[in-house]
């Protein structure tokens, strides 16, 4: 039986992880826009990978379920790399919560139903999730365990509570890591693992948009005042993804890996701390 690696979000980070874990497997590359999926598929197939493409809207249960059916028709789903999302510059609070929070919960639920024994998943969250102060225990539990279709009805996520895109994004990414922790219990019953990576500023087309957008100055300041003093590369995220999806990461599940060059450390305890 063919082993299938599903990559949702055909951007640089999804591709970088896929390159590290997909040799000898079938890559199903899914993206909201077919042309982006096709461009990524061309790059990967020219590098020796077996690739097919699909379109998916992660905010639609029907669309995600269709992707699950396409993946299982190809073989055993042994890996899922979920790297799709929208950033604060790109969308309204409502859209960010629908795509980044609800969409991720949906992907975890649908693929958690079919992930193969010994399989592994990685969800790309963000350093932004580490920027929020600690939430009350009941809010953590609500983000982690509320049934997917009720998630966006939570009082803490209503428009009077979440008024700007950055707050929506931070809540979504915090929610992703909490959701993964809860899903790791369910995936474990199938003999599978799932973790989040919370990258900082990684140089991708999305990050370039942010660096040139209204928050660009803040982003450059984060880079300058971080311990690393530079942005990261998709390949560095790929290295952590390969650890989490491979045999060396077999004891790691339900975890969140913050890799941001020290930006969060500087935010809480250094020169980036809010005055």
PDB file of C-alpha atoms in Angstrom:
ATOM      1  CA  UNK A   1       0.000   0.000   0.000  1.00  0.00           C
ATOM      2  CA  UNK A   2       1.281   3.470  -0.891  1.00  0.00           C
ATOM      3  CA  UNK A   3       2.098   5.828   1.966  1.00  0.00           C
ATOM      4  CA  UNK A   4       0.546   9.249   1.413  1.00  0.00           C
ATOM      5  CA  UNK A   5       1.758  12.568   2.821  1.00  0.00           C
ATOM      6  CA  UNK A   6      -0.929  15.263   2.636  1.00  0.00           C
ATOM      7  CA  UNK A   7       0.343  18.847   2.498  1.00  0.00           C
ATOM      8  CA  UNK A   8      -2.317  21.529   3.037  1.00  0.00           C
ATOM      9  CA  UNK A   9      -0.951  24.919   2.028  1.00  0.00           C
ATOM     10  CA  UNK A  10       1.499  24.768  -0.860  1.00  0.00           C
ATOM     11  CA  UNK A  11       3.759  27.547   0.448  1.00  0.00           C
ATOM     12  CA  UNK A  12       7.450  27.487   1.317  1.00  0.00           C
ATOM     13  CA  UNK A  13       7.098  25.973   4.800  1.00  0.00           C
ATOM     14  CA  UNK A  14       4.766  23.139   3.742  1.00  0.00           C
ATOM     15  CA  UNK A  15       7.080  22.328   0.845  1.00  0.00           C
ATOM     16  CA  UNK A  16      10.209  22.438   3.026  1.00  0.00           C
ATOM     17  CA  UNK A  17       8.799  19.870   5.464  1.00  0.00           C
ATOM     18  CA  UNK A  18       7.440  17.727   2.621  1.00  0.00           C
ATOM     19  CA  UNK A  19      10.874  17.551   0.988  1.00  0.00           C
ATOM     20  CA  UNK A  20      12.328  16.144   4.204  1.00  0.00           C
ATOM     21  CA  UNK A  21       9.723  13.426   4.838  1.00  0.00           C
ATOM     22  CA  UNK A  22       8.228  12.376   1.488  1.00  0.00           C
ATOM     23  CA  UNK A  23      10.910  10.419  -0.382  1.00  0.00           C
ATOM     24  CA  UNK A  24       9.358   7.191  -1.670  1.00  0.00           C
ATOM     25  CA  UNK A  25       5.857   8.342  -0.668  1.00  0.00           C
ATOM     26  CA  UNK A  26       3.010   9.948  -2.583  1.00  0.00           C
ATOM     27  CA  UNK A  27       2.575  13.666  -1.872  1.00  0.00           C
ATOM     28  CA  UNK A  28      -0.945  15.047  -2.144  1.00  0.00           C
ATOM     29  CA  UNK A  29      -0.506  18.813  -2.317  1.00  0.00           C
ATOM     30  CA  UNK A  30      -3.682  20.752  -1.524  1.00  0.00           C
ATOM     31  CA  UNK A  31      -4.182  24.495  -1.724  1.00  0.00           C
ATOM     32  CA  UNK A  32      -7.043  26.965  -1.969  1.00  0.00           C
ATOM     33  CA  UNK A  33      -5.736  28.070  -5.390  1.00  0.00           C
ATOM     34  CA  UNK A  34      -5.031  25.419  -7.997  1.00  0.00           C
ATOM     35  CA  UNK A  35      -2.297  27.505  -9.688  1.00  0.00           C
ATOM     36  CA  UNK A  36      -0.289  27.645  -6.424  1.00  0.00           C
ATOM     37  CA  UNK A  37      -0.685  23.890  -5.955  1.00  0.00           C
ATOM     38  CA  UNK A  38       0.446  23.301  -9.557  1.00  0.00           C
ATOM     39  CA  UNK A  39       3.536  25.510  -9.160  1.00  0.00           C
ATOM     40  CA  UNK A  40       4.580  23.713  -5.957  1.00  0.00           C
ATOM     41  CA  UNK A  41       3.861  20.310  -7.540  1.00  0.00           C
ATOM     42  CA  UNK A  42       6.099  21.160 -10.503  1.00  0.00           C
ATOM     43  CA  UNK A  43       8.977  22.067  -8.159  1.00  0.00           C
ATOM     44  CA  UNK A  44       8.584  18.893  -6.085  1.00  0.00           C
ATOM     45  CA  UNK A  45       8.113  16.538  -9.032  1.00  0.00           C
ATOM     46  CA  UNK A  46      11.212  17.990 -10.729  1.00  0.00           C
ATOM     47  CA  UNK A  47      13.065  17.187  -7.496  1.00  0.00           C
ATOM     48  CA  UNK A  48      12.061  13.513  -7.756  1.00  0.00           C
ATOM     49  CA  UNK A  49       8.857  13.332  -5.691  1.00  0.00           C
ATOM     50  CA  UNK A  50       5.599  11.688  -6.738  1.00  0.00           C
ATOM     51  CA  UNK A  51       2.976  14.415  -6.473  1.00  0.00           C
ATOM     52  CA  UNK A  52      -0.677  14.994  -7.177  1.00  0.00           C
ATOM     53  CA  UNK A  53      -2.727  18.103  -6.422  1.00  0.00           C
ATOM     54  CA  UNK A  54      -6.121  19.070  -5.066  1.00  0.00           C
ATOM     55  CA  UNK A  55      -7.918  22.259  -4.123  1.00  0.00           C
ATOM     56  CA  UNK A  56      -9.188  22.659  -0.582  1.00  0.00           C
ATOM     57  CA  UNK A  57     -10.932  25.341   1.439  1.00  0.00           C
ATOM     58  CA  UNK A  58     -10.076  24.472   5.038  1.00  0.00           C
ATOM     59  CA  UNK A  59     -12.998  26.549   6.311  1.00  0.00           C
ATOM     60  CA  UNK A  60     -15.459  24.152   4.607  1.00  0.00           C
ATOM     61  CA  UNK A  61     -16.179  20.723   6.095  1.00  0.00           C
ATOM     62  CA  UNK A  62     -17.312  19.377   2.712  1.00  0.00           C
ATOM     63  CA  UNK A  63     -14.074  20.506   1.093  1.00  0.00           C
ATOM     64  CA  UNK A  64     -11.844  19.034   3.824  1.00  0.00           C
ATOM     65  CA  UNK A  65     -13.803  15.775   3.775  1.00  0.00           C
ATOM     66  CA  UNK A  66     -13.378  15.546  -0.019  1.00  0.00           C
ATOM     67  CA  UNK A  67      -9.617  15.939   0.487  1.00  0.00           C
ATOM     68  CA  UNK A  68      -9.632  13.102   3.055  1.00  0.00           C
ATOM     69  CA  UNK A  69     -11.424  10.891   0.515  1.00  0.00           C
ATOM     70  CA  UNK A  70      -8.933  11.811  -2.224  1.00  0.00           C
ATOM     71  CA  UNK A  71      -6.023  11.022   0.124  1.00  0.00           C
ATOM     72  CA  UNK A  72      -7.361   7.663   1.308  1.00  0.00           C
ATOM     73  CA  UNK A  73      -8.076   6.657  -2.309  1.00  0.00           C
ATOM     74  CA  UNK A  74      -4.321   7.018  -2.985  1.00  0.00           C
ATOM     75  CA  UNK A  75      -3.188   4.869  -0.028  1.00  0.00           C
ATOM     76  CA  UNK A  76      -2.520   4.992   3.704  1.00  0.00           C
ATOM     77  CA  UNK A  77      -2.324   8.547   5.055  1.00  0.00           C
ATOM     78  CA  UNK A  78       0.926   8.358   7.041  1.00  0.00           C
ATOM     79  CA  UNK A  79       1.569  12.098   7.324  1.00  0.00           C
ATOM     80  CA  UNK A  80      -0.289  15.387   7.361  1.00  0.00           C
ATOM     81  CA  UNK A  81       1.414  18.778   7.121  1.00  0.00           C
ATOM     82  CA  UNK A  82      -1.064  21.578   7.765  1.00  0.00           C
ATOM     83  CA  UNK A  83       0.493  24.869   6.722  1.00  0.00           C
ATOM     84  CA  UNK A  84      -2.496  26.794   5.330  1.00  0.00           C
ATOM     85  CA  UNK A  85      -3.682  30.020   6.900  1.00  0.00           C
ATOM     86  CA  UNK A  86      -4.213  33.751   6.588  1.00  0.00           C
ATOM     87  CA  UNK A  87      -2.201  36.475   8.296  1.00  0.00           C
ATOM     88  CA  UNK A  88      -3.407  39.602  10.165  1.00  0.00           C
ATOM     89  CA  UNK A  89      -2.594  41.831   7.180  1.00  0.00           C
ATOM     90  CA  UNK A  90      -4.628  39.687   4.798  1.00  0.00           C
ATOM     91  CA  UNK A  91      -7.996  39.268   6.440  1.00  0.00           C
ATOM     92  CA  UNK A  92     -10.711  40.362   8.872  1.00  0.00           C
ATOM     93  CA  UNK A  93     -10.921  38.932  12.413  1.00  0.00           C
ATOM     94  CA  UNK A  94     -13.909  36.815  11.311  1.00  0.00           C
ATOM     95  CA  UNK A  95     -12.015  35.274   8.370  1.00  0.00           C
ATOM     96  CA  UNK A  96      -8.891  34.637  10.463  1.00  0.00           C
ATOM     97  CA  UNK A  97     -10.921  32.765  13.096  1.00  0.00           C
ATOM     98  CA  UNK A  98     -12.764  30.792  10.398  1.00  0.00           C
ATOM     99  CA  UNK A  99      -9.631  29.758   8.472  1.00  0.00           C
ATOM    100  CA  UNK A 100      -6.896  29.586  11.105  1.00  0.00           C
ATOM    101  CA  UNK A 101      -8.844  28.371  14.159  1.00  0.00           C
ATOM    102  CA  UNK A 102     -11.915  26.531  12.846  1.00  0.00           C
ATOM    103  CA  UNK A 103     -10.100  25.303   9.715  1.00  0.00           C
ATOM    104  CA  UNK A 104      -7.272  23.772  11.744  1.00  0.00           C
ATOM    105  CA  UNK A 105      -9.703  22.080  14.154  1.00  0.00           C
ATOM    106  CA  UNK A 106     -11.556  20.678  11.140  1.00  0.00           C
ATOM    107  CA  UNK A 107      -8.377  19.312   9.530  1.00  0.00           C
ATOM    108  CA  UNK A 108      -7.299  17.702  12.818  1.00  0.00           C
ATOM    109  CA  UNK A 109     -10.696  16.062  13.263  1.00  0.00           C
ATOM    110  CA  UNK A 110     -11.144  14.817   9.691  1.00  0.00           C
ATOM    111  CA  UNK A 111      -7.585  13.524   9.241  1.00  0.00           C
ATOM    112  CA  UNK A 112      -7.508  12.174  12.800  1.00  0.00           C
ATOM    113  CA  UNK A 113     -10.253   9.788  11.660  1.00  0.00           C
ATOM    114  CA  UNK A 114      -8.023   8.242   8.965  1.00  0.00           C
ATOM    115  CA  UNK A 115      -4.382   8.751  10.015  1.00  0.00           C
ATOM    116  CA  UNK A 116      -2.488   5.452   9.722  1.00  0.00           C
ATOM    117  CA  UNK A 117      -0.907   3.682  12.729  1.00  0.00           C
ATOM    118  CA  UNK A 118       2.623   5.061  13.091  1.00  0.00           C
ATOM    119  CA  UNK A 119       1.567   8.201  11.239  1.00  0.00           C
ATOM    120  CA  UNK A 120       2.296  11.777  12.294  1.00  0.00           C
ATOM    121  CA  UNK A 121       0.969  15.265  11.771  1.00  0.00           C
ATOM    122  CA  UNK A 122       2.468  18.737  12.036  1.00  0.00           C
ATOM    123  CA  UNK A 123       0.415  21.931  12.266  1.00  0.00           C
ATOM    124  CA  UNK A 124       2.105  25.270  11.606  1.00  0.00           C
ATOM    125  CA  UNK A 125       0.997  27.688  14.333  1.00  0.00           C
ATOM    126  CA  UNK A 126       2.932  30.904  15.103  1.00  0.00           C
ATOM    127  CA  UNK A 127       5.020  32.770  17.654  1.00  0.00           C
ATOM    128  CA  UNK A 128       1.931  35.025  17.845  1.00  0.00           C
ATOM    129  CA  UNK A 129       0.212  32.384  19.954  1.00  0.00           C
ATOM    130  CA  UNK A 130       2.928  32.896  22.566  1.00  0.00           C
ATOM    131  CA  UNK A 131       2.306  36.661  22.665  1.00  0.00           C
ATOM    132  CA  UNK A 132      -1.040  36.394  24.464  1.00  0.00           C
ATOM    133  CA  UNK A 133      -1.041  36.420  28.269  1.00  0.00           C
ATOM    134  CA  UNK A 134      -2.089  33.076  29.789  1.00  0.00           C
ATOM    135  CA  UNK A 135      -5.802  32.380  29.306  1.00  0.00           C
ATOM    136  CA  UNK A 136      -8.080  31.134  32.103  1.00  0.00           C
ATOM    137  CA  UNK A 137      -8.151  27.335  32.392  1.00  0.00           C
ATOM    138  CA  UNK A 138     -11.746  27.148  31.167  1.00  0.00           C
ATOM    139  CA  UNK A 139     -10.894  29.142  28.009  1.00  0.00           C
ATOM    140  CA  UNK A 140      -7.926  26.823  27.319  1.00  0.00           C
ATOM    141  CA  UNK A 141     -10.249  23.834  27.669  1.00  0.00           C
ATOM    142  CA  UNK A 142     -12.888  25.465  25.436  1.00  0.00           C
ATOM    143  CA  UNK A 143     -10.378  26.141  22.621  1.00  0.00           C
ATOM    144  CA  UNK A 144      -8.964  22.622  22.944  1.00  0.00           C
ATOM    145  CA  UNK A 145     -12.126  20.533  23.205  1.00  0.00           C
ATOM    146  CA  UNK A 146     -15.255  22.391  22.023  1.00  0.00           C
ATOM    147  CA  UNK A 147     -16.859  20.392  19.168  1.00  0.00           C
ATOM    148  CA  UNK A 148     -15.606  21.808  15.868  1.00  0.00           C
ATOM    149  CA  UNK A 149     -18.991  23.079  14.679  1.00  0.00           C
ATOM    150  CA  UNK A 150     -19.530  24.967  17.961  1.00  0.00           C
ATOM    151  CA  UNK A 151     -16.046  26.465  18.168  1.00  0.00           C
ATOM    152  CA  UNK A 152     -16.821  29.829  16.565  1.00  0.00           C
ATOM    153  CA  UNK A 153     -19.860  30.258  18.841  1.00  0.00           C
ATOM    154  CA  UNK A 154     -17.665  30.538  21.964  1.00  0.00           C
ATOM    155  CA  UNK A 155     -18.376  33.815  23.846  1.00  0.00           C
ATOM    156  CA  UNK A 156     -14.628  34.633  23.911  1.00  0.00           C
ATOM    157  CA  UNK A 157     -14.535  34.650  20.082  1.00  0.00           C
ATOM    158  CA  UNK A 158     -17.456  37.013  19.425  1.00  0.00           C
ATOM    159  CA  UNK A 159     -16.918  40.366  17.623  1.00  0.00           C
ATOM    160  CA  UNK A 160     -17.338  42.361  20.851  1.00  0.00           C
ATOM    161  CA  UNK A 161     -14.392  40.382  22.337  1.00  0.00           C
ATOM    162  CA  UNK A 162     -12.124  40.051  19.268  1.00  0.00           C
ATOM    163  CA  UNK A 163     -11.938  43.445  17.639  1.00  0.00           C
ATOM    164  CA  UNK A 164      -8.771  43.403  15.528  1.00  0.00           C
ATOM    165  CA  UNK A 165      -7.048  40.960  13.135  1.00  0.00           C
ATOM    166  CA  UNK A 166      -3.894  40.587  15.251  1.00  0.00           C
ATOM    167  CA  UNK A 167      -5.881  39.536  18.338  1.00  0.00           C
ATOM    168  CA  UNK A 168      -7.864  37.069  16.192  1.00  0.00           C
ATOM    169  CA  UNK A 169      -4.604  35.665  14.840  1.00  0.00           C
ATOM    170  CA  UNK A 170      -2.997  35.329  18.280  1.00  0.00           C
ATOM    171  CA  UNK A 171      -6.090  33.573  19.650  1.00  0.00           C
ATOM    172  CA  UNK A 172      -6.235  31.280  16.615  1.00  0.00           C
ATOM    173  CA  UNK A 173      -2.607  30.252  16.932  1.00  0.00           C
ATOM    174  CA  UNK A 174      -2.878  29.721  20.693  1.00  0.00           C
ATOM    175  CA  UNK A 175      -5.988  27.696  19.894  1.00  0.00           C
ATOM    176  CA  UNK A 176      -4.056  25.601  17.361  1.00  0.00           C
ATOM    177  CA  UNK A 177      -1.487  24.453  19.920  1.00  0.00           C
ATOM    178  CA  UNK A 178      -4.196  23.702  22.516  1.00  0.00           C
ATOM    179  CA  UNK A 179      -6.276  21.825  19.938  1.00  0.00           C
ATOM    180  CA  UNK A 180      -3.281  19.741  18.909  1.00  0.00           C
ATOM    181  CA  UNK A 181      -2.624  18.826  22.531  1.00  0.00           C
ATOM    182  CA  UNK A 182      -6.213  17.572  22.891  1.00  0.00           C
ATOM    183  CA  UNK A 183      -6.181  15.815  19.501  1.00  0.00           C
ATOM    184  CA  UNK A 184      -2.906  14.052  20.410  1.00  0.00           C
ATOM    185  CA  UNK A 185      -4.973  11.989  22.879  1.00  0.00           C
ATOM    186  CA  UNK A 186      -7.372  10.860  20.122  1.00  0.00           C
ATOM    187  CA  UNK A 187      -4.641  10.351  17.508  1.00  0.00           C
ATOM    188  CA  UNK A 188      -2.703   8.304  20.078  1.00  0.00           C
ATOM    189  CA  UNK A 189      -5.530   5.773  20.172  1.00  0.00           C
ATOM    190  CA  UNK A 190      -4.781   5.142  16.479  1.00  0.00           C
ATOM    191  CA  UNK A 191      -1.032   4.871  17.167  1.00  0.00           C
ATOM    192  CA  UNK A 192      -0.358   8.270  15.573  1.00  0.00           C
ATOM    193  CA  UNK A 193       1.234  11.511  16.777  1.00  0.00           C
ATOM    194  CA  UNK A 194       0.573  15.220  16.175  1.00  0.00           C
ATOM    195  CA  UNK A 195       2.469  18.382  17.167  1.00  0.00           C
ATOM    196  CA  UNK A 196       2.574  22.089  16.380  1.00  0.00           C
ATOM    197  CA  UNK A 197       5.502  24.235  15.282  1.00  0.00           C
ATOM    198  CA  UNK A 198       5.236  27.938  16.168  1.00  0.00           C
ATOM    199  CA  UNK A 199       7.639  29.712  13.813  1.00  0.00           C
ATOM    200  CA  UNK A 200       8.686  33.317  14.184  1.00  0.00           C
ATOM    201  CA  UNK A 201       9.468  35.483  11.165  1.00  0.00           C
ATOM    202  CA  UNK A 202      10.369  33.042   8.396  1.00  0.00           C
ATOM    203  CA  UNK A 203      11.215  34.527   5.013  1.00  0.00           C
ATOM    204  CA  UNK A 204       8.349  33.458   2.750  1.00  0.00           C
ATOM    205  CA  UNK A 205       6.196  35.471   0.316  1.00  0.00           C
ATOM    206  CA  UNK A 206       3.692  35.882   3.201  1.00  0.00           C
ATOM    207  CA  UNK A 207       6.364  37.310   5.518  1.00  0.00           C
ATOM    208  CA  UNK A 208       7.535  39.663   2.773  1.00  0.00           C
ATOM    209  CA  UNK A 209       3.941  40.983   2.564  1.00  0.00           C
ATOM    210  CA  UNK A 210       3.997  41.551   6.327  1.00  0.00           C
ATOM    211  CA  UNK A 211       7.445  43.204   6.270  1.00  0.00           C
ATOM    212  CA  UNK A 212       6.257  45.604   3.572  1.00  0.00           C
ATOM    213  CA  UNK A 213       2.810  46.116   5.150  1.00  0.00           C
ATOM    214  CA  UNK A 214       1.577  48.354   7.979  1.00  0.00           C
ATOM    215  CA  UNK A 215       3.300  46.190  10.605  1.00  0.00           C
ATOM    216  CA  UNK A 216       6.625  46.075   8.744  1.00  0.00           C
ATOM    217  CA  UNK A 217       8.449  48.383  11.152  1.00  0.00           C
ATOM    218  CA  UNK A 218       7.413  46.235  14.113  1.00  0.00           C
ATOM    219  CA  UNK A 219       8.570  43.093  12.343  1.00  0.00           C
ATOM    220  CA  UNK A 220      11.982  44.587  11.552  1.00  0.00           C
ATOM    221  CA  UNK A 221      12.322  45.669  15.185  1.00  0.00           C
ATOM    222  CA  UNK A 222      11.507  42.114  16.327  1.00  0.00           C
ATOM    223  CA  UNK A 223      14.269  40.756  14.102  1.00  0.00           C
ATOM    224  CA  UNK A 224      16.829  43.350  15.243  1.00  0.00           C
ATOM    225  CA  UNK A 225      16.147  42.869  18.969  1.00  0.00           C
ATOM    226  CA  UNK A 226      15.927  39.060  18.928  1.00  0.00           C
ATOM    227  CA  UNK A 227      18.806  36.860  20.080  1.00  0.00           C
ATOM    228  CA  UNK A 228      19.317  35.475  16.550  1.00  0.00           C
ATOM    229  CA  UNK A 229      19.249  38.947  14.973  1.00  0.00           C
ATOM    230  CA  UNK A 230      17.832  37.585  11.720  1.00  0.00           C
ATOM    231  CA  UNK A 231      14.731  36.003  10.226  1.00  0.00           C
ATOM    232  CA  UNK A 232      14.460  32.241   9.797  1.00  0.00           C
ATOM    233  CA  UNK A 233      14.322  30.120   6.651  1.00  0.00           C
ATOM    234  CA  UNK A 234      11.686  27.588   5.564  1.00  0.00           C
ATOM    235  CA  UNK A 235      14.424  24.916   5.567  1.00  0.00           C
ATOM    236  CA  UNK A 236      14.996  25.473   9.293  1.00  0.00           C
ATOM    237  CA  UNK A 237      11.295  24.812   9.913  1.00  0.00           C
ATOM    238  CA  UNK A 238      11.652  21.780   7.637  1.00  0.00           C
ATOM    239  CA  UNK A 239      14.341  20.384   9.934  1.00  0.00           C
ATOM    240  CA  UNK A 240      12.056  20.568  12.982  1.00  0.00           C
ATOM    241  CA  UNK A 241       9.155  19.173  10.936  1.00  0.00           C
ATOM    242  CA  UNK A 242      11.303  16.206   9.893  1.00  0.00           C
ATOM    243  CA  UNK A 243      12.202  15.504  13.535  1.00  0.00           C
ATOM    244  CA  UNK A 244       8.541  15.629  14.609  1.00  0.00           C
ATOM    245  CA  UNK A 245       7.293  13.424  11.748  1.00  0.00           C
ATOM    246  CA  UNK A 246      10.143  10.937  11.725  1.00  0.00           C
ATOM    247  CA  UNK A 247      11.378   8.065  13.931  1.00  0.00           C
ATOM    248  CA  UNK A 248      13.612  10.365  16.004  1.00  0.00           C
ATOM    249  CA  UNK A 249      10.464  12.155  17.208  1.00  0.00           C
ATOM    250  CA  UNK A 250       8.570   8.998  18.156  1.00  0.00           C
ATOM    251  CA  UNK A 251       8.246  10.073  21.812  1.00  0.00           C
ATOM    252  CA  UNK A 252       6.967  13.570  20.970  1.00  0.00           C
ATOM    253  CA  UNK A 253       3.236  14.220  20.662  1.00  0.00           C
ATOM    254  CA  UNK A 254       0.837  16.943  21.800  1.00  0.00           C
ATOM    255  CA  UNK A 255       3.732  19.406  21.931  1.00  0.00           C
ATOM    256  CA  UNK A 256       4.346  22.881  20.555  1.00  0.00           C
ATOM    257  CA  UNK A 257       7.795  23.870  19.293  1.00  0.00           C
ATOM    258  CA  UNK A 258       8.475  27.609  19.410  1.00  0.00           C
ATOM    259  CA  UNK A 259      11.201  28.525  16.905  1.00  0.00           C
ATOM    260  CA  UNK A 260      11.453  32.283  16.594  1.00  0.00           C
ATOM    261  CA  UNK A 261      15.111  33.238  17.049  1.00  0.00           C
ATOM    262  CA  UNK A 262      14.344  34.456  20.566  1.00  0.00           C
ATOM    263  CA  UNK A 263      11.645  37.022  19.690  1.00  0.00           C
ATOM    264  CA  UNK A 264       9.203  35.714  22.314  1.00  0.00           C
ATOM    265  CA  UNK A 265      11.952  35.702  24.956  1.00  0.00           C
ATOM    266  CA  UNK A 266      12.708  39.337  24.118  1.00  0.00           C
ATOM    267  CA  UNK A 267       8.987  40.162  24.212  1.00  0.00           C
ATOM    268  CA  UNK A 268       8.444  38.772  27.709  1.00  0.00           C
ATOM    269  CA  UNK A 269      11.841  39.397  29.307  1.00  0.00           C
ATOM    270  CA  UNK A 270      13.924  41.617  27.028  1.00  0.00           C
ATOM    271  CA  UNK A 271      13.986  44.757  24.928  1.00  0.00           C
ATOM    272  CA  UNK A 272      10.745  43.989  23.078  1.00  0.00           C
ATOM    273  CA  UNK A 273       8.743  43.979  26.334  1.00  0.00           C
ATOM    274  CA  UNK A 274       5.749  46.346  26.154  1.00  0.00           C
ATOM    275  CA  UNK A 275       6.525  49.490  28.134  1.00  0.00           C
TER     276      UNK A 275
END
